[in-house]
Short mmCIF file of C-alpha atoms and ligand atoms in Angstrom, two decimals:
data_model
loop_
_atom_site.label_atom_id
_atom_site.label_comp_id
_atom_site.label_asym_id
_atom_site.label_seq_id
_atom_site.Cartn_x
_atom_site.Cartn_y
_atom_site.Cartn_z
CA MET A 151 4.99 -38.86 14.66
CA LEU A 152 7.47 -37.00 12.41
CA ARG A 153 11.11 -37.92 12.78
CA GLN A 154 14.04 -35.47 13.20
CA PRO A 155 14.92 -33.58 10.00
CA VAL A 156 17.58 -35.21 7.82
CA ASN A 157 20.23 -32.91 6.34
CA VAL A 158 20.46 -33.50 2.60
CA THR A 159 23.02 -31.71 0.43
CA VAL A 160 22.75 -31.68 -3.35
CA THR A 161 25.65 -30.35 -5.41
CA GLY A 162 25.08 -29.03 -8.89
CA ALA A 163 21.74 -27.83 -7.56
CA GLY A 164 21.49 -25.21 -10.27
CA GLY A 165 21.76 -27.79 -13.02
CA GLN A 166 19.32 -30.04 -14.80
CA ILE A 167 19.49 -33.13 -12.59
CA GLY A 168 19.48 -30.90 -9.52
CA TYR A 169 16.26 -29.31 -10.70
CA ALA A 170 14.69 -32.70 -11.44
CA LEU A 171 15.78 -34.02 -8.02
CA LEU A 172 15.07 -31.32 -5.49
CA PHE A 173 11.29 -31.04 -5.70
CA ARG A 174 10.90 -34.81 -5.42
CA ILE A 175 13.24 -34.92 -2.42
CA ALA A 176 11.34 -32.08 -0.72
CA ALA A 177 8.05 -33.87 -1.39
CA GLY A 178 9.23 -36.97 0.49
CA ALA A 179 10.29 -39.30 -2.35
CA LEU A 180 13.74 -39.92 -0.86
CA LEU A 181 12.97 -40.92 2.74
CA GLY A 182 9.23 -41.25 2.89
CA PRO A 183 6.30 -39.17 4.21
CA MET A 184 7.39 -39.17 7.88
CA THR A 185 10.93 -37.79 7.51
CA PRO A 186 11.42 -34.01 7.33
CA ILE A 187 14.26 -32.76 5.15
CA ARG A 188 16.62 -29.80 5.51
CA LEU A 189 18.16 -29.02 2.09
CA THR A 190 21.53 -27.45 1.32
CA LEU A 191 22.25 -26.58 -2.29
CA LEU A 192 25.91 -26.36 -3.31
CA GLU A 193 26.92 -24.63 -6.51
CA ILE A 194 29.91 -22.87 -8.02
CA PRO A 195 29.57 -19.06 -8.24
CA GLN A 196 28.28 -19.13 -11.82
CA GLY A 197 25.54 -21.58 -10.82
CA LEU A 198 24.45 -19.82 -7.62
CA LYS A 199 21.66 -17.76 -9.11
CA ALA A 200 20.05 -20.79 -10.71
CA ALA A 201 20.23 -22.60 -7.38
CA GLN A 202 18.81 -19.58 -5.56
CA GLY A 203 15.93 -19.56 -8.03
CA THR A 204 15.25 -23.21 -7.29
CA ALA A 205 15.33 -22.43 -3.57
CA LEU A 206 12.67 -19.78 -4.08
CA GLU A 207 10.50 -22.24 -5.99
CA LEU A 208 10.95 -24.88 -3.30
CA GLU A 209 9.68 -22.33 -0.77
CA ASP A 210 6.73 -21.63 -3.06
CA CYS A 211 5.72 -25.28 -2.98
CA ALA A 212 4.99 -25.15 0.78
CA PHE A 213 6.18 -28.74 1.20
CA SER A 214 5.12 -30.01 4.63
CA LEU A 215 8.34 -32.01 5.04
CA LEU A 216 10.74 -29.22 4.02
CA ARG A 217 12.43 -27.68 7.09
CA GLY A 218 14.57 -25.14 5.28
CA VAL A 219 16.69 -24.58 2.17
CA SER A 220 20.08 -22.90 2.06
CA VAL A 221 22.31 -22.14 -0.91
CA THR A 222 26.09 -21.85 -0.79
CA ASP A 223 29.25 -22.04 -2.90
CA ASP A 224 31.33 -23.15 0.10
CA PRO A 225 31.76 -26.94 0.45
CA ALA A 226 32.65 -26.54 4.14
CA VAL A 227 29.23 -24.98 4.73
CA ALA A 228 27.45 -27.36 2.36
CA PHE A 229 28.67 -30.54 4.05
CA ASP A 230 28.61 -29.36 7.67
CA GLY A 231 26.43 -31.89 9.51
CA VAL A 232 25.22 -33.53 6.29
CA ASN A 233 23.50 -36.91 6.58
CA ILE A 234 22.96 -37.57 2.86
CA ALA A 235 25.09 -36.03 0.13
CA LEU A 236 24.19 -36.29 -3.55
CA LEU A 237 27.25 -35.24 -5.55
CA VAL A 238 25.77 -34.31 -8.89
CA GLY A 239 27.66 -31.10 -9.63
CA SER A 240 29.95 -31.63 -12.61
CA ARG A 241 30.00 -31.32 -16.37
CA PRO A 242 27.86 -33.67 -18.46
CA ARG A 243 29.22 -35.14 -21.67
CA GLY A 244 27.96 -34.15 -25.06
CA PRO A 245 27.52 -35.99 -28.37
CA GLY A 246 30.56 -37.95 -29.44
CA MET A 247 32.09 -38.00 -25.95
CA GLU A 248 32.65 -40.94 -23.67
CA ARG A 249 32.20 -40.47 -19.93
CA ALA A 250 35.94 -41.05 -19.40
CA ASP A 251 36.52 -37.84 -21.39
CA LEU A 252 35.24 -36.02 -18.29
CA LEU A 253 37.79 -37.72 -16.04
CA GLU A 254 40.25 -34.83 -15.62
CA ALA A 255 37.77 -31.94 -15.59
CA ASN A 256 35.26 -33.53 -13.24
CA GLY A 257 37.78 -35.56 -11.24
CA ARG A 258 39.17 -32.33 -9.75
CA ILE A 259 35.76 -31.61 -8.18
CA PHE A 260 35.46 -34.66 -5.98
CA GLY A 261 38.67 -34.55 -3.96
CA PRO A 262 37.87 -31.25 -2.23
CA GLN A 263 34.28 -32.37 -1.67
CA GLY A 264 35.45 -35.65 -0.16
CA ALA A 265 37.74 -33.68 2.15
CA ALA A 266 34.91 -31.34 3.15
CA ILE A 267 32.68 -34.33 3.92
CA ASN A 268 35.48 -35.80 5.98
CA ALA A 269 35.81 -32.56 7.95
CA GLY A 270 32.20 -31.80 8.68
CA ALA A 271 29.66 -34.50 7.81
CA ALA A 272 27.49 -36.23 10.38
CA ASP A 273 28.67 -39.64 11.61
CA ASP A 274 25.94 -41.42 9.62
CA VAL A 275 26.73 -39.67 6.33
CA ARG A 276 25.98 -41.51 3.10
CA VAL A 277 27.27 -40.26 -0.23
CA LEU A 278 26.02 -40.93 -3.74
CA VAL A 279 28.22 -39.74 -6.61
CA VAL A 280 26.24 -39.06 -9.76
CA GLY A 281 28.78 -36.87 -11.58
CA ASN A 282 30.58 -38.73 -14.33
CA PRO A 283 32.63 -40.76 -14.54
CA ALA A 284 30.73 -41.69 -11.42
CA ASN A 285 32.66 -44.77 -10.26
CA THR A 286 36.08 -43.14 -10.36
CA ASN A 287 34.78 -39.84 -9.01
CA ALA A 288 33.41 -41.77 -6.02
CA LEU A 289 36.83 -43.39 -5.59
CA ILE A 290 38.43 -39.92 -5.57
CA ALA A 291 35.94 -38.57 -3.02
CA ALA A 292 36.34 -41.60 -0.74
CA ALA A 293 40.13 -41.38 -0.94
CA HIS A 294 39.94 -37.83 0.45
CA ALA A 295 37.73 -38.89 3.38
CA PRO A 296 39.90 -41.26 5.43
CA ASP A 297 37.78 -40.85 8.58
CA VAL A 298 34.56 -41.85 6.82
CA PRO A 299 33.95 -45.61 6.37
CA SER A 300 34.50 -46.37 2.69
CA ASP A 301 31.14 -48.16 2.42
CA ARG A 302 29.46 -44.78 2.83
CA PHE A 303 30.66 -43.70 -0.62
CA THR A 304 28.77 -45.03 -3.63
CA ALA A 305 28.47 -44.39 -7.36
CA MET A 306 25.22 -44.38 -9.26
CA THR A 307 24.69 -47.39 -11.50
CA ARG A 308 21.00 -47.59 -10.59
CA LEU A 309 20.08 -45.85 -13.82
CA ASP A 310 21.79 -48.66 -15.71
CA HIS A 311 19.99 -51.18 -13.49
CA ASN A 312 16.60 -49.56 -14.12
CA ARG A 313 17.33 -49.44 -17.84
CA ALA A 314 18.19 -53.15 -17.89
CA VAL A 315 15.05 -54.08 -15.97
CA GLY A 316 12.95 -52.01 -18.37
CA GLN A 317 14.51 -53.50 -21.49
CA LEU A 318 14.20 -57.05 -20.17
CA ALA A 319 10.60 -56.57 -19.05
CA ASN A 320 9.70 -55.20 -22.48
CA HIS A 321 11.41 -58.12 -24.23
CA LEU A 322 9.67 -60.73 -22.08
CA ASP A 323 6.39 -58.81 -22.00
CA VAL A 324 6.19 -58.83 -18.19
CA ALA A 325 5.79 -56.06 -15.61
CA VAL A 326 9.05 -54.55 -14.37
CA GLY A 327 8.05 -55.64 -10.86
CA ALA A 328 8.17 -59.26 -12.04
CA ILE A 329 11.93 -59.05 -12.69
CA HIS A 330 14.23 -60.02 -9.81
CA GLY A 331 17.92 -60.82 -9.42
CA LEU A 332 19.25 -58.73 -12.29
CA THR A 333 22.70 -57.16 -11.82
CA VAL A 334 24.68 -54.49 -13.59
CA TRP A 335 28.40 -55.16 -12.95
CA GLY A 336 31.41 -52.90 -13.38
CA ASN A 337 31.78 -49.35 -14.58
CA HIS A 338 29.03 -46.87 -15.40
CA SER A 339 30.30 -46.80 -18.96
CA ALA A 340 29.88 -48.65 -22.24
CA SER A 341 31.82 -51.54 -20.67
CA GLN A 342 29.14 -52.18 -18.03
CA TYR A 343 27.70 -55.70 -17.94
CA PRO A 344 23.95 -56.18 -17.34
CA ASP A 345 23.74 -59.80 -16.11
CA VAL A 346 20.49 -61.73 -16.36
CA PHE A 347 21.87 -65.19 -15.51
CA HIS A 348 20.63 -65.01 -11.91
CA ALA A 349 17.44 -63.15 -12.78
CA THR A 350 13.89 -64.40 -12.76
CA ALA A 351 10.80 -63.10 -14.57
CA GLU A 352 7.52 -64.06 -12.97
CA GLY A 353 9.47 -66.73 -11.10
CA ARG A 354 10.97 -68.26 -14.26
CA ALA A 355 14.74 -68.33 -14.82
CA VAL A 356 15.53 -65.66 -17.41
CA ARG A 357 18.48 -67.70 -18.71
CA ASP A 358 15.89 -70.22 -19.94
CA LEU A 359 13.91 -67.51 -21.71
CA VAL A 360 16.60 -65.70 -23.71
CA ASP A 361 19.61 -66.73 -25.80
CA GLU A 362 23.20 -65.53 -25.58
CA GLN A 363 23.00 -64.02 -29.08
CA TRP A 364 20.15 -61.68 -28.05
CA LEU A 365 22.05 -60.84 -24.88
CA ALA A 366 25.33 -60.12 -26.67
CA GLU A 367 23.98 -58.39 -29.76
CA THR A 368 20.86 -56.59 -28.52
CA PHE A 369 20.28 -56.41 -24.77
CA ILE A 370 23.76 -55.63 -23.46
CA PRO A 371 24.65 -53.00 -26.10
CA ARG A 372 21.24 -51.33 -25.76
CA VAL A 373 21.59 -50.97 -22.00
CA ALA A 374 25.30 -50.19 -21.97
CA ARG A 375 25.04 -47.42 -24.56
CA ARG A 376 21.64 -46.08 -23.54
CA GLY A 377 23.24 -42.91 -22.20
CA SER A 378 24.60 -42.13 -25.66
CA GLU A 379 21.23 -43.00 -27.22
CA ILE A 380 19.51 -40.52 -24.91
CA ILE A 381 22.05 -37.83 -25.82
CA ALA A 382 21.54 -38.50 -29.53
CA VAL A 383 17.75 -38.36 -29.27
CA ARG A 384 17.21 -35.54 -26.79
CA GLY A 385 20.37 -33.53 -27.51
CA GLY A 386 21.60 -33.76 -23.95
CA SER A 387 22.30 -36.41 -21.34
CA SER A 388 19.63 -38.01 -19.21
CA VAL A 389 18.03 -35.89 -16.51
CA GLY A 390 14.64 -37.11 -15.28
CA SER A 391 15.60 -40.79 -15.35
CA ALA A 392 18.89 -39.95 -13.63
CA ALA A 393 17.13 -38.05 -10.86
CA ASN A 394 14.72 -40.94 -10.48
CA ALA A 395 17.59 -43.43 -10.20
CA ALA A 396 19.32 -41.28 -7.57
CA ILE A 397 16.14 -41.28 -5.51
CA ASP A 398 15.80 -45.06 -5.94
CA HIS A 399 19.44 -45.61 -4.92
CA VAL A 400 19.42 -43.44 -1.80
CA GLY A 401 15.87 -44.32 -0.76
CA ASP A 402 16.55 -48.07 -0.98
CA TRP A 403 19.96 -47.67 0.70
CA VAL A 404 18.76 -45.67 3.69
CA THR A 405 15.28 -47.13 4.20
CA GLY A 406 15.80 -50.65 2.82
CA ARG A 407 12.28 -50.28 1.41
CA GLY A 408 11.13 -53.20 -0.60
CA VAL A 409 14.28 -53.76 -2.62
CA ASP A 410 15.43 -57.38 -2.55
CA TRP A 411 18.37 -57.06 -4.94
CA THR A 412 19.61 -54.15 -7.02
CA SER A 413 22.86 -52.75 -8.43
CA ALA A 414 25.09 -50.08 -6.92
CA GLY A 415 28.64 -48.84 -7.32
CA VAL A 416 30.30 -49.68 -4.01
CA VAL A 417 33.90 -49.82 -2.82
CA SER A 418 35.13 -53.34 -3.49
CA ASP A 419 36.02 -55.55 -0.51
CA GLY A 420 37.63 -58.02 -2.92
CA SER A 421 34.37 -59.79 -3.77
CA TYR A 422 34.33 -61.60 -7.11
CA ASP A 423 38.08 -60.85 -7.47
CA VAL A 424 37.41 -57.13 -7.99
CA PRO A 425 40.52 -55.31 -6.69
CA LEU A 426 40.12 -53.81 -3.23
CA GLY A 427 39.16 -50.15 -3.21
CA LEU A 428 37.78 -49.90 -6.75
CA VAL A 429 34.25 -48.50 -6.91
CA CYS A 430 32.54 -51.21 -8.93
CA SER A 431 28.88 -51.97 -9.57
CA PHE A 432 27.87 -55.15 -7.76
CA PRO A 433 24.62 -56.95 -6.91
CA VAL A 434 23.61 -55.53 -3.54
CA ARG A 435 20.94 -55.71 -0.88
CA SER A 436 20.19 -52.98 1.65
CA VAL A 437 20.64 -54.37 5.18
CA ASP A 438 20.05 -52.01 8.13
CA GLY A 439 20.99 -48.99 6.04
CA ASN A 440 24.09 -50.57 4.50
CA TRP A 441 24.67 -51.95 1.02
CA ARG A 442 25.73 -55.60 1.29
CA ILE A 443 27.17 -57.32 -1.77
CA VAL A 444 25.20 -60.44 -2.76
CA SER A 445 27.83 -63.16 -2.37
CA GLY A 446 28.28 -66.65 -3.74
CA LEU A 447 26.94 -66.12 -7.26
CA GLN A 448 28.34 -68.58 -9.80
CA LEU A 449 29.62 -66.66 -12.84
CA ASN A 450 29.81 -68.40 -16.21
CA GLU A 451 32.50 -67.56 -18.76
CA PHE A 452 30.15 -65.24 -20.68
CA SER A 453 29.68 -63.17 -17.52
CA ARG A 454 33.19 -63.37 -16.11
CA ASN A 455 34.77 -62.14 -19.35
CA ARG A 456 32.51 -59.09 -19.43
CA ILE A 457 32.96 -58.30 -15.75
CA GLU A 458 36.74 -58.56 -16.06
CA ALA A 459 36.71 -56.18 -19.05
CA SER A 460 34.75 -53.54 -17.15
CA VAL A 461 36.86 -53.95 -14.03
CA ALA A 462 39.99 -53.53 -16.17
CA GLU A 463 38.59 -50.19 -17.33
CA LEU A 464 38.06 -49.16 -13.71
CA VAL A 465 41.71 -50.00 -13.01
CA GLU A 466 42.75 -47.85 -15.98
CA GLU A 467 40.66 -44.93 -14.72
CA ARG A 468 42.10 -45.27 -11.22
CA ASP A 469 45.63 -45.30 -12.62
CA ALA A 470 44.79 -42.26 -14.77
CA VAL A 471 43.53 -40.19 -11.82
CA ARG A 472 46.51 -41.35 -9.77
CA ALA A 473 48.81 -40.07 -12.52
CA LEU A 474 46.90 -36.77 -12.53
CA GLY A 475 47.62 -36.41 -8.81
CA LEU A 476 43.92 -36.59 -7.93
CA LEU A 477 44.44 -39.23 -5.23
CA PRO A 478 46.01 -38.12 -1.93
CA LEU A 479 49.44 -39.47 -1.00
CA GLY A 480 49.10 -42.64 1.03
CA ARG A 481 45.73 -43.49 -0.45
CA ARG A 482 46.97 -44.31 -3.90
N1 NAD B 207 25.71 -41.73 -13.03
C1 NAD B 207 24.67 -41.58 -13.84
O1 NAD B 207 23.89 -42.52 -14.10
C2 NAD B 207 24.41 -40.21 -14.46
C3 NAD B 207 23.20 -39.97 -15.14
C4 NAD B 207 23.01 -38.70 -15.72
C5 NAD B 207 23.99 -37.71 -15.59
N2 NAD B 207 25.12 -37.98 -14.92
C6 NAD B 207 26.14 -36.95 -14.71
O2 NAD B 207 25.62 -35.99 -13.77
C7 NAD B 207 26.34 -34.76 -13.92
C8 NAD B 207 25.39 -33.59 -13.92
O3 NAD B 207 24.57 -33.63 -15.04
P1 NAD B 207 23.54 -32.44 -15.32
O4 NAD B 207 22.73 -32.83 -16.52
O5 NAD B 207 22.85 -32.02 -14.07
O6 NAD B 207 24.56 -31.25 -15.75
P2 NAD B 207 24.29 -29.68 -15.74
O7 NAD B 207 25.41 -29.06 -16.52
O8 NAD B 207 22.88 -29.38 -16.09
O9 NAD B 207 24.46 -29.29 -14.19
C9 NAD B 207 25.67 -29.46 -13.55
C10 NAD B 207 25.73 -28.40 -12.46
O10 NAD B 207 26.87 -28.66 -11.66
C11 NAD B 207 27.41 -27.41 -11.29
N3 NAD B 207 28.79 -27.61 -10.83
C12 NAD B 207 29.90 -27.74 -11.58
N4 NAD B 207 30.98 -27.90 -10.79
C13 NAD B 207 30.51 -27.88 -9.51
C14 NAD B 207 31.12 -27.98 -8.23
N5 NAD B 207 32.46 -28.11 -8.11
N6 NAD B 207 30.35 -27.93 -7.12
C15 NAD B 207 29.01 -27.77 -7.24
N7 NAD B 207 28.36 -27.66 -8.42
C16 NAD B 207 29.12 -27.71 -9.54
C17 NAD B 207 27.27 -26.54 -12.52
O11 NAD B 207 27.35 -25.17 -12.19
C18 NAD B 207 25.89 -26.97 -13.01
O12 NAD B 207 24.88 -26.14 -12.47
C19 NAD B 207 27.16 -34.93 -15.21
O13 NAD B 207 28.50 -35.27 -14.88
C20 NAD B 207 26.49 -36.10 -15.90
O14 NAD B 207 27.38 -36.79 -16.77
C21 NAD B 207 25.37 -39.21 -14.35
O1 LMR B 208 25.47 -40.88 -20.60
C1 LMR B 208 25.75 -39.86 -19.94
O2 LMR B 208 26.75 -39.17 -20.11
C2 LMR B 208 24.80 -39.47 -18.84
C3 LMR B 208 24.55 -40.63 -17.90
O3 LMR B 208 25.75 -41.18 -17.47
C4 LMR B 208 23.62 -41.67 -18.52
O4 LMR B 208 23.95 -42.87 -18.44
O5 LMR B 208 22.56 -41.27 -19.03
#
């Protein structure tokens, strides 16, 4: 028995990640083979034709789960009744740039979209911000949606998580499915901290299988700067792996399928001394369609120092967008 269609809005639908996302979503990768999808594609005027072309191709796929595709440049239309919003639309960085260099240009996108979600989204709306810098853009969007519970706004650090799992599995010569309990903490930036101290590989404690020198000099830098490595090698930022991570994040969040512990950028409730309101990557589990921070983890000095450094960067970014006037009065 098919369920009621779920309204999914993807911004930046005319862009690269949008193109890598939409066909997988329409084919059922996001919510499974029993959940029909109604797609809304939001673009800016100069991206509308690309999005309309994608809409035509989606129609040409005759997906059994696809219950309609609409294209618009009006956020009020795009987020009217939305259940799941993937906020991808924004500029990617190029060679030599850090993600924070996008702060002002992209930050201006997410306030109006947060306000539009606040005005028209369905009561069960869930939002994933992919556009960089993702953590602080999610903070901006959430700040403009005071009537939406803040735990419905998230930032994508699942790509970092997947990268860390892949690198660790390669190093230990195990299947990625044998890795559990890994966490990426902090900001989706070079300051992120992939933490293996609570992880297991084939049931064995990873901290007994690796040394701090390999962690500090090889593993952490490789994961934390993988985005730049991809840009250097392919000439542009990640696309397919980013779309895949967005599907993993939303699919695990909404359906709770199979994931026992992953990483997601969520609004801090003060856990692990992360300042309230920051959108920080934490260890999370999906419980009844909600991300729940894994609590009670003991953090050694190696970990705490790295987490504090990344959280400090998140504070800097929040202060920067506050100074730019990108946070509404009263939510600063
Ligand atoms: N968080 C992550 O792990 C992660 C991974 C990869 C990429 N990203 C980020 O995702 C974003 C998109 O990357 P991409 O490769 O698809 O870029 P892209 O340039 O190919 O596509 C971006 C699209 O967004 C559209 N757009 C711009 N402003 C918009 C707005 N206000 N509303 C709707 N659409 C808008 C553009 O017209 C364009 O079509 C970038 O910011 C990139 O840095 C994040
Ligand atoms: O690195 C980028 O700018 C794109 C994305 O954030 C990534 O991690 O691949």
